[in-house]
XYZ file of C-alpha atoms in Angstrom:
555
model
C -13.415 -16.076 -1.641
C -11.323 -13.666 -3.484
C -12.676 -12.528 -6.678
C -9.463 -13.460 -8.520
C -10.209 -16.930 -7.585
C -13.038 -17.328 -9.968
C -11.435 -15.369 -12.903
C -9.339 -18.280 -14.191
C -6.058 -18.109 -16.175
C -5.682 -17.867 -19.961
C -4.612 -21.126 -21.527
C -2.118 -19.303 -23.861
C 1.131 -19.742 -21.811
C 4.600 -18.892 -23.235
C 7.081 -21.530 -23.055
C 10.257 -19.805 -21.779
C 13.759 -21.316 -22.196
C 15.423 -18.924 -19.695
C 17.930 -20.686 -17.472
C 17.842 -19.182 -13.940
C 20.232 -19.125 -10.851
C 19.122 -18.336 -7.424
C 20.470 -17.183 -4.191
C 18.670 -17.075 -0.863
C 19.753 -14.551 1.782
C 18.591 -15.301 5.276
C 18.277 -13.359 8.522
C 21.243 -15.348 9.939
C 23.220 -18.361 9.412
C 22.511 -20.603 12.386
C 19.173 -21.446 14.045
C 17.707 -23.656 16.755
C 15.059 -26.312 15.663
C 11.423 -24.814 15.829
C 12.775 -21.236 14.753
C 11.654 -19.486 11.494
C 14.039 -18.835 8.786
C 13.382 -15.331 7.199
C 14.466 -15.357 3.591
C 15.075 -13.106 0.566
C 15.388 -14.590 -2.782
C 17.360 -13.288 -5.840
C 16.607 -14.976 -9.218
C 18.959 -14.271 -12.193
C 18.928 -14.873 -15.843
C 22.033 -16.913 -16.283
C 22.601 -15.511 -19.785
C 23.027 -11.915 -18.739
C 23.341 -11.853 -14.987
C 20.301 -9.666 -14.555
C 17.198 -10.330 -12.472
C 14.876 -12.746 -14.285
C 11.145 -11.832 -14.827
C 10.363 -15.450 -15.980
C 9.465 -17.672 -12.963
C 7.020 -16.552 -10.369
C 7.852 -19.243 -7.747
C 11.063 -20.294 -6.102
C 11.177 -23.853 -4.621
C 13.169 -24.207 -1.493
C 14.553 -27.358 0.123
C 16.295 -27.745 3.391
C 18.320 -30.915 3.468
C 21.092 -32.859 5.225
C 23.060 -35.905 4.080
C 20.090 -37.821 5.254
C 17.560 -36.075 2.946
C 15.159 -33.169 2.865
C 13.471 -32.119 6.094
C 11.583 -29.137 4.843
C 10.049 -27.902 1.588
C 8.996 -24.250 1.051
C 8.031 -21.855 -1.696
C 8.428 -18.230 -2.184
C 6.519 -15.961 -4.682
C 8.866 -14.190 -7.161
C 8.132 -10.938 -8.875
C 10.767 -9.426 -11.217
C 13.337 -11.858 -9.883
C 12.761 -10.959 -6.253
C 10.809 -12.545 -3.382
C 10.617 -12.858 0.374
C 9.188 -15.407 2.751
C 9.450 -17.196 6.033
C 9.278 -20.880 6.867
C 9.531 -22.861 10.234
C 12.336 -25.382 10.860
C 10.594 -28.610 12.052
C 11.186 -29.029 15.822
C 12.247 -32.660 15.284
C 15.284 -32.018 13.057
C 18.512 -33.300 14.608
C 21.472 -31.064 15.272
C 23.884 -30.621 12.440
C 24.629 -28.523 9.223
C 21.988 -28.250 6.479
C 22.096 -27.243 2.865
C 19.558 -24.654 1.675
C 18.747 -25.279 -2.083
C 16.593 -23.175 -4.217
C 15.487 -23.580 -7.744
C 12.739 -22.713 -10.183
C 10.703 -24.693 -12.614
C 13.188 -23.601 -15.292
C 16.009 -25.304 -13.392
C 14.088 -28.571 -13.362
C 13.950 -28.425 -17.225
C 17.592 -27.571 -17.490
C 19.781 -30.432 -18.585
C 22.880 -31.116 -16.353
C 21.849 -28.388 -13.677
C 23.722 -28.688 -10.452
C 21.197 -27.920 -7.879
C 23.877 -27.247 -5.159
C 25.801 -24.606 -7.121
C 23.604 -21.809 -5.849
C 23.031 -23.313 -2.381
C 24.085 -22.238 1.192
C 24.916 -24.103 4.422
C 23.255 -23.119 7.578
C 23.660 -24.713 11.015
C 20.646 -26.017 13.134
C 20.918 -26.773 16.957
C 18.127 -29.030 18.352
C 18.085 -27.819 22.060
C 15.205 -30.109 22.900
C 16.836 -33.293 21.704
C 20.234 -35.110 21.621
C 19.679 -36.323 17.993
C 22.432 -35.485 15.589
C 22.796 -35.774 11.890
C 24.624 -38.988 11.174
C 28.331 -38.421 10.797
C 27.512 -34.693 10.588
C 28.741 -33.214 13.985
C 32.315 -33.180 15.358
C 32.698 -32.567 19.055
C 35.562 -30.193 20.028
C 36.822 -28.485 23.048
C 36.055 -24.887 23.983
C 39.622 -23.887 22.924
C 39.329 -25.507 19.554
C 36.017 -23.971 18.877
C 37.290 -20.461 19.889
C 40.289 -20.929 17.606
C 38.031 -21.897 14.733
C 35.900 -18.949 15.366
C 38.795 -16.471 15.468
C 40.049 -17.793 12.138
C 36.793 -16.913 10.272
C 37.056 -14.046 7.938
C 34.162 -11.636 7.592
C 33.071 -10.999 4.029
C 34.276 -7.543 2.628
C 31.916 -4.670 1.964
C 31.310 -3.719 -1.672
C 30.819 0.074 -0.817
C 27.674 0.526 -3.002
C 25.647 1.290 0.008
C 26.778 3.401 2.768
C 25.650 2.444 6.395
C 25.680 5.014 9.242
C 24.827 4.394 12.784
C 26.412 4.814 16.343
C 29.039 2.352 17.126
C 27.669 1.919 20.825
C 24.106 2.373 22.078
C 22.341 1.613 25.408
C 20.012 -1.334 26.002
C 16.416 -0.523 24.915
C 17.402 2.580 23.099
C 16.258 3.664 19.611
C 19.010 3.146 16.952
C 18.778 5.201 13.742
C 20.327 3.376 10.988
C 20.859 5.430 7.826
C 21.487 3.979 4.257
C 22.887 6.002 1.294
C 22.702 4.554 -2.144
C 26.096 5.426 -3.781
C 25.831 2.941 -6.645
C 24.294 5.466 -9.036
C 21.405 2.978 -9.811
C 18.189 1.864 -8.249
C 18.849 -1.069 -5.754
C 16.795 -3.994 -4.289
C 18.381 -5.453 -1.227
C 17.698 -7.463 2.040
C 18.474 -5.988 5.462
C 19.277 -8.126 8.445
C 20.238 -6.738 11.981
C 21.104 -9.559 14.348
C 23.053 -10.524 17.452
C 26.602 -11.709 16.765
C 26.680 -14.281 19.494
C 29.899 -16.170 18.606
C 28.501 -19.141 16.655
C 30.652 -20.318 13.725
C 29.115 -19.319 10.402
C 29.014 -22.569 8.456
C 29.060 -20.929 5.030
C 30.303 -17.294 4.559
C 29.433 -17.148 0.850
C 27.584 -14.059 0.041
C 25.380 -13.160 -2.921
C 28.551 -11.542 -4.382
C 30.551 -14.940 -4.042
C 27.519 -16.958 -5.372
C 26.950 -14.688 -8.370
C 30.615 -15.159 -9.297
C 30.248 -18.878 -9.448
C 27.073 -18.990 -11.417
C 27.603 -21.545 -14.293
C 26.604 -20.725 -17.850
C 23.151 -21.668 -19.053
C 22.518 -25.189 -20.097
C 20.020 -26.630 -22.426
C 16.489 -25.959 -21.103
C 13.861 -28.637 -22.045
C 10.375 -27.447 -23.107
C 7.848 -27.541 -20.376
C 5.062 -25.810 -18.539
C 6.966 -22.893 -16.741
C 5.860 -20.803 -13.696
C 5.543 -17.823 -15.870
C 2.451 -16.424 -14.187
C 2.243 -18.499 -11.042
C 2.842 -22.050 -9.997
C 1.999 -24.832 -12.339
C 0.409 -27.662 -10.490
C 0.095 -30.977 -12.115
C -2.129 -33.947 -11.355
C -3.052 -37.399 -12.744
C -6.447 -39.369 -12.735
C -5.995 -42.557 -10.688
C -8.603 -45.166 -10.430
C -9.019 -48.949 -10.993
C -10.511 -50.072 -14.171
C -11.285 -46.400 -15.320
C -10.638 -45.631 -19.032
C -9.799 -42.028 -19.131
C -9.078 -42.179 -22.823
C -12.645 -43.007 -23.695
C -13.895 -39.694 -22.177
C -13.271 -36.305 -23.533
C -15.577 -34.271 -21.097
C -13.764 -34.577 -17.816
C -12.610 -31.420 -16.065
C -10.317 -31.333 -13.028
C -10.832 -28.881 -10.400
C -8.641 -27.666 -7.384
C -9.622 -25.147 -4.724
C -8.655 -24.101 -1.263
C -11.181 -22.854 1.438
C -11.694 -19.183 1.352
C -9.145 -19.031 -1.441
C -8.447 -19.779 -5.283
C -10.100 -22.108 -7.580
C -8.758 -23.468 -10.905
C -10.162 -25.785 -13.485
C -8.630 -27.532 -16.443
C -9.404 -30.251 -18.904
C -8.095 -33.906 -18.368
C -6.156 -35.176 -21.220
C -6.625 -38.654 -22.750
C -3.572 -39.847 -20.712
C -5.269 -38.719 -17.499
C -2.977 -35.793 -17.019
C -4.239 -32.403 -15.957
C -2.281 -29.127 -15.556
C -3.502 -26.171 -13.484
C -1.864 -22.765 -14.214
C -2.376 -20.837 -11.041
C -1.532 -17.196 -9.969
C 0.017 -18.597 -6.775
C -1.864 -19.623 -3.720
C -0.517 -18.378 -0.326
C -0.283 -20.214 2.911
C 2.103 -22.901 4.191
C -0.671 -25.409 4.923
C -3.615 -25.342 2.577
C -6.436 -27.958 2.546
C -6.502 -28.405 -1.273
C -9.679 -30.035 -2.416
C -9.227 -32.010 -5.742
C -12.192 -33.239 -7.743
C -13.393 -34.234 -11.107
C -16.328 -32.811 -12.856
C -18.279 -34.848 -15.425
C -18.049 -38.320 -13.768
C -21.027 -40.682 -13.751
C -22.200 -41.857 -10.301
C -20.477 -45.324 -10.723
C -17.162 -44.234 -11.933
C -14.606 -44.495 -9.093
C -11.449 -42.394 -9.669
C -9.834 -39.323 -8.198
C -7.008 -36.734 -8.754
C -3.505 -37.377 -7.408
C -1.569 -34.073 -7.104
C 2.071 -34.293 -7.911
C 4.847 -32.920 -5.768
C 6.568 -29.941 -7.399
C 9.835 -30.478 -5.495
C 12.844 -32.390 -6.946
C 13.932 -33.990 -3.734
C 17.595 -32.862 -4.058
C 20.606 -35.035 -2.760
C 22.187 -33.664 0.370
C 25.725 -34.786 -0.496
C 28.852 -32.914 0.646
C 27.296 -31.042 3.481
C 30.218 -30.170 5.945
C 30.340 -31.259 9.465
C 29.252 -29.039 12.345
C 31.686 -28.333 15.085
C 29.975 -28.612 18.413
C 31.359 -27.525 21.824
C 30.233 -26.941 25.494
C 31.395 -23.476 24.709
C 27.970 -22.886 22.994
C 25.807 -23.879 26.074
C 24.711 -20.560 27.254
C 24.433 -19.029 23.653
C 22.076 -22.048 22.726
C 20.023 -21.530 25.836
C 19.248 -17.951 24.905
C 18.404 -18.981 21.416
C 16.065 -21.593 22.663
C 14.325 -19.074 24.781
C 13.914 -16.796 21.804
C 12.356 -19.639 19.942
C 9.956 -20.825 22.646
C 8.777 -17.182 23.358
C 8.413 -16.341 19.785
C 6.193 -19.298 19.187
C 3.858 -18.297 21.896
C 3.254 -14.808 20.390
C 0.528 -14.026 18.027
C 1.774 -14.126 14.461
C 0.395 -10.785 13.649
C 2.637 -9.232 16.387
C 5.725 -10.634 14.967
C 5.653 -9.515 11.249
C 4.476 -6.757 8.859
C 2.866 -8.179 5.792
C 4.400 -6.999 2.589
C 2.200 -6.604 -0.546
C 1.735 -9.599 -2.849
C 2.062 -9.454 -6.603
C -1.209 -8.131 -7.808
C -3.543 -10.227 -9.779
C -3.219 -9.196 -13.430
C -6.672 -10.795 -14.270
C -8.539 -8.913 -11.564
C -11.734 -7.273 -12.747
C -14.013 -5.075 -10.742
C -16.856 -7.630 -10.311
C -18.629 -6.988 -7.272
C -21.064 -9.782 -5.750
C -24.279 -9.318 -4.007
C -23.479 -10.132 -0.398
C -26.165 -11.406 2.116
C -25.157 -11.337 5.916
C -27.767 -13.789 7.137
C -27.796 -12.645 10.594
C -29.424 -9.469 9.320
C -32.416 -11.485 8.301
C -34.825 -13.924 9.959
C -33.117 -17.333 9.992
C -34.720 -20.256 8.012
C -34.071 -23.830 8.739
C -33.742 -24.920 5.085
C -31.977 -23.702 1.947
C -35.126 -23.906 -0.076
C -36.803 -21.201 2.242
C -33.520 -19.130 2.169
C -33.779 -18.945 -1.772
C -37.542 -18.169 -1.575
C -37.452 -15.621 1.280
C -34.109 -13.835 1.105
C -31.847 -14.579 -1.860
C -34.170 -13.709 -4.694
C -31.241 -13.960 -7.248
C -31.104 -17.829 -6.935
C -33.605 -20.621 -7.669
C -33.575 -24.306 -6.764
C -35.541 -27.142 -8.355
C -35.567 -30.962 -8.261
C -36.267 -33.455 -10.975
C -36.086 -37.218 -11.250
C -33.898 -37.111 -14.239
C -31.313 -34.494 -13.160
C -31.766 -34.484 -9.365
C -31.198 -31.176 -7.515
C -30.183 -28.237 -9.547
C -29.462 -24.654 -8.229
C -29.270 -21.554 -10.626
C -28.125 -18.100 -10.307
C -30.330 -15.520 -12.052
C -28.303 -13.712 -14.550
C -29.087 -10.278 -16.211
C -30.246 -10.181 -19.742
C -29.263 -7.410 -22.153
C -31.592 -4.846 -20.439
C -30.353 -5.694 -16.984
C -33.478 -7.642 -16.040
C -32.957 -10.823 -13.865
C -33.801 -13.933 -15.859
C -33.951 -17.546 -14.684
C -31.386 -19.479 -16.912
C -31.154 -23.165 -15.909
C -27.563 -23.291 -16.933
C -24.245 -24.415 -15.366
C -24.081 -22.368 -12.087
C -21.211 -22.901 -9.670
C -22.018 -23.661 -6.036
C -19.257 -23.218 -3.458
C -18.805 -23.520 0.249
C -16.059 -21.447 1.728
C -14.537 -21.065 -1.750
C -14.531 -24.734 -2.578
C -16.767 -25.892 -5.421
C -19.498 -28.464 -4.517
C -20.385 -29.973 -7.807
C -23.315 -32.062 -6.470
C -25.918 -29.368 -5.783
C -27.968 -31.609 -3.756
C -25.269 -31.260 -0.972
C -25.801 -27.540 -0.918
C -29.481 -27.990 -1.032
C -29.486 -30.136 2.045
C -26.869 -27.870 3.881
C -27.588 -26.479 7.251
C -28.206 -22.669 6.762
C -27.453 -22.101 10.449
C -23.812 -22.692 9.668
C -23.596 -19.994 7.058
C -22.360 -16.441 7.687
C -22.722 -14.800 4.341
C -23.624 -15.669 0.887
C -21.932 -14.015 -2.131
C -23.843 -14.160 -5.389
C -22.085 -13.393 -8.794
C -24.642 -12.759 -11.405
C -22.272 -12.949 -14.407
C -20.735 -15.516 -16.863
C -17.366 -16.679 -15.682
C -14.554 -18.762 -17.386
C -12.443 -20.799 -15.039
C -9.759 -22.477 -17.016
C -11.467 -24.543 -19.584
C -15.003 -24.394 -17.969
C -17.708 -21.747 -18.343
C -20.164 -21.070 -15.531
C -23.358 -19.023 -15.637
C -23.256 -17.397 -12.139
C -21.513 -18.390 -8.939
C -22.693 -18.610 -5.373
C -20.281 -18.855 -2.501
C -21.600 -19.789 0.948
C -19.207 -18.539 3.544
C -19.540 -20.385 6.893
C -18.657 -18.898 10.319
C -15.637 -21.267 10.707
C -14.412 -20.909 7.118
C -13.617 -24.570 6.877
C -16.579 -26.160 5.118
C -18.155 -27.615 8.286
C -20.521 -30.459 7.615
C -19.725 -30.697 3.973
C -19.574 -34.404 2.888
C -17.801 -35.025 -0.371
C -18.130 -38.199 -2.469
C -15.338 -40.783 -2.740
C -13.874 -39.223 -5.862
C -12.831 -36.069 -3.841
C -9.428 -35.816 -2.330
C -8.201 -33.357 0.333
C -4.345 -32.729 0.361
C -2.301 -30.802 2.699
C -0.794 -28.579 0.152
C 2.178 -26.150 0.617
C 1.454 -22.777 -1.077
C 3.731 -19.949 -1.384
C 4.896 -18.163 1.626
C 3.521 -14.740 2.461
C 6.097 -12.150 2.089
C 6.842 -10.589 5.518
C 9.164 -8.148 7.199
C 10.223 -8.434 10.931
C 10.383 -4.863 12.227
C 8.636 -4.880 15.550
C 10.530 -3.076 18.403
C 9.368 -5.327 21.193
C 7.861 -8.910 21.243
C 8.276 -10.381 24.625
C 8.403 -9.440 28.385
C 11.852 -11.139 28.572
C 13.690 -9.619 25.535
C 15.921 -12.368 24.091
C 15.592 -11.549 20.472
C 18.389 -12.716 18.112
C 17.178 -10.997 14.870
C 16.000 -7.524 15.779
C 15.220 -6.102 12.295
C 14.592 -7.850 8.911
C 13.341 -6.685 5.556
C 13.633 -9.005 2.558
C 12.765 -6.329 -0.183
C 14.064 -3.125 0.780
C 14.492 -0.551 -2.231
C 16.377 2.786 -2.805
C 16.255 4.880 -5.918
C 19.543 6.175 -7.431
C 21.293 8.368 -4.987
C 18.504 8.006 -2.532
C 19.150 7.956 1.307
C 16.889 6.414 3.824
C 16.738 5.770 7.608
C 15.172 3.030 9.557
C 14.643 2.933 13.263
C 15.684 -0.117 15.301
C 15.329 -0.720 19.129
C 18.166 -2.341 20.787
C 17.309 -5.345 22.984
C 17.418 -5.545 26.640
C 20.802 -7.429 26.824
C 24.427 -6.465 26.105
C 26.239 -7.890 23.095
C 27.648 -7.036 19.572
C 25.361 -6.720 16.547
C 25.780 -6.833 12.734
C 24.094 -4.926 10.164
C 24.057 -6.857 6.902
C 22.938 -5.874 3.453
C 22.803 -8.077 0.293
C 21.310 -6.732 -2.987
C 21.414 -6.115 -6.633
C 21.288 -2.864 -8.772
C 18.807 -2.487 -11.528
C 21.364 -3.510 -14.150
C 22.447 -6.737 -12.341
C 25.465 -5.635 -10.333
C 25.333 -7.362 -6.995
C 26.704 -6.043 -3.692
C 27.362 -6.997 -0.102
C 27.529 -4.362 2.832
C 28.364 -4.913 6.528
C 28.563 -2.750 9.636
C 28.653 -3.272 13.346
C 27.432 -1.689 16.678
C 27.466 -2.709 20.366
C 24.832 -2.631 23.010
C 25.993 -1.856 26.378
């Protein structure tokens, strides 16, 4: 459990009325189903055209005329963010619209969610399914003619790109960048194979910024100004929430963050988080303060709009693409077999502004004699904790806190018990837990405020499997497959497979250069011949957008 998970967030949240516009740059414009989309997000303030520092989350939907097929989130910091998400292997062949928005857009009257969108092509090489009325079959000659008629976007000239025009297979390729804009810049870098597939939408960041509409009226609401705002509602037959004023909603993920907030008389609860990372999180939602016979639970609301997929252009499909799609399919299948830590370099996440230097006392239980019961564990090893049972209150476990003189004192207050970072409100379930499943125990001997709740000490029992094995919750607890924000990653590894069929050979979503700064990256050419594109999209510190493009060949 990260210490920031138990620090909570202040309830004083500013309500911003900033109207935002987003653009998502991707490593390329066409994919096969099952591949990953590497993305770089630019979020602008519509009133002045500069990067917005309001929202901390960008919501992304991938949709066709038949509806959304993938939802994802990217963490934002100062209007910039990077992430990766996987295209479902079941999506049919066709063109798809990539839509991005923030919570501010959801509160903006008359906002057109498609105005900042892009169109990408997805080919399903493992299925004959196609988007209904979304694919047009053409001959090889017709496809080549359409490809020849495509016009590449013009470079802006803000960033100079220098590299050899022709290199050998497997050779190291120095690519030099020179910032000629006179200002600090932030940009994405994509170096990819130009394999002769039609780009369905050639609109760049420069084109999109020129089409941004003026700000509309933004309705008041809980904005993601520090992290994602997660909303939930109490659901339960014959349960009168309005008659209770002591109920608290809690959400947590294993080995991750925990948040708590009071439940309103209408049954609504709002969790203001600092962003939780990971595409698939087992989110545990529970209610503190229920009596034993009260049957209700928290239902988490989806944060996504469910944008309409109207006006997605048709894809041109031809047998001319056969060999190209075979190579892309091999790239997808080989990449999915590789360990994830060999594919990407993890970039730093936005630091937690509420982090405090609170260090727990950590017990590694394999360093001690193992005991078969938790009661013996507390008596023989973990002396900072006590447990007791009473007929009136049942089992209670308490963390010994320090008094003003630093002496441990036994205060039977409201200590929080957790297993793998998830709160277990019924202490009897911890009291009866199998100690042989526990790897380490972290004991925090301080008072903590988590949202609207105060706890006198926290103990986190971390298991070997890190997934709460053997923990049985009551009927009021719900576990939801929750999409957290994507980890920011760069794709800069030189070799990934024995059979080198890489399509994107270098990617960085958040590259930066100071004013007049020059820099060089080193790329390794793949083990096949072809033409390659170096593409940059970015923005200066005062909001001026740019697009740069260069080419080289591998022979």
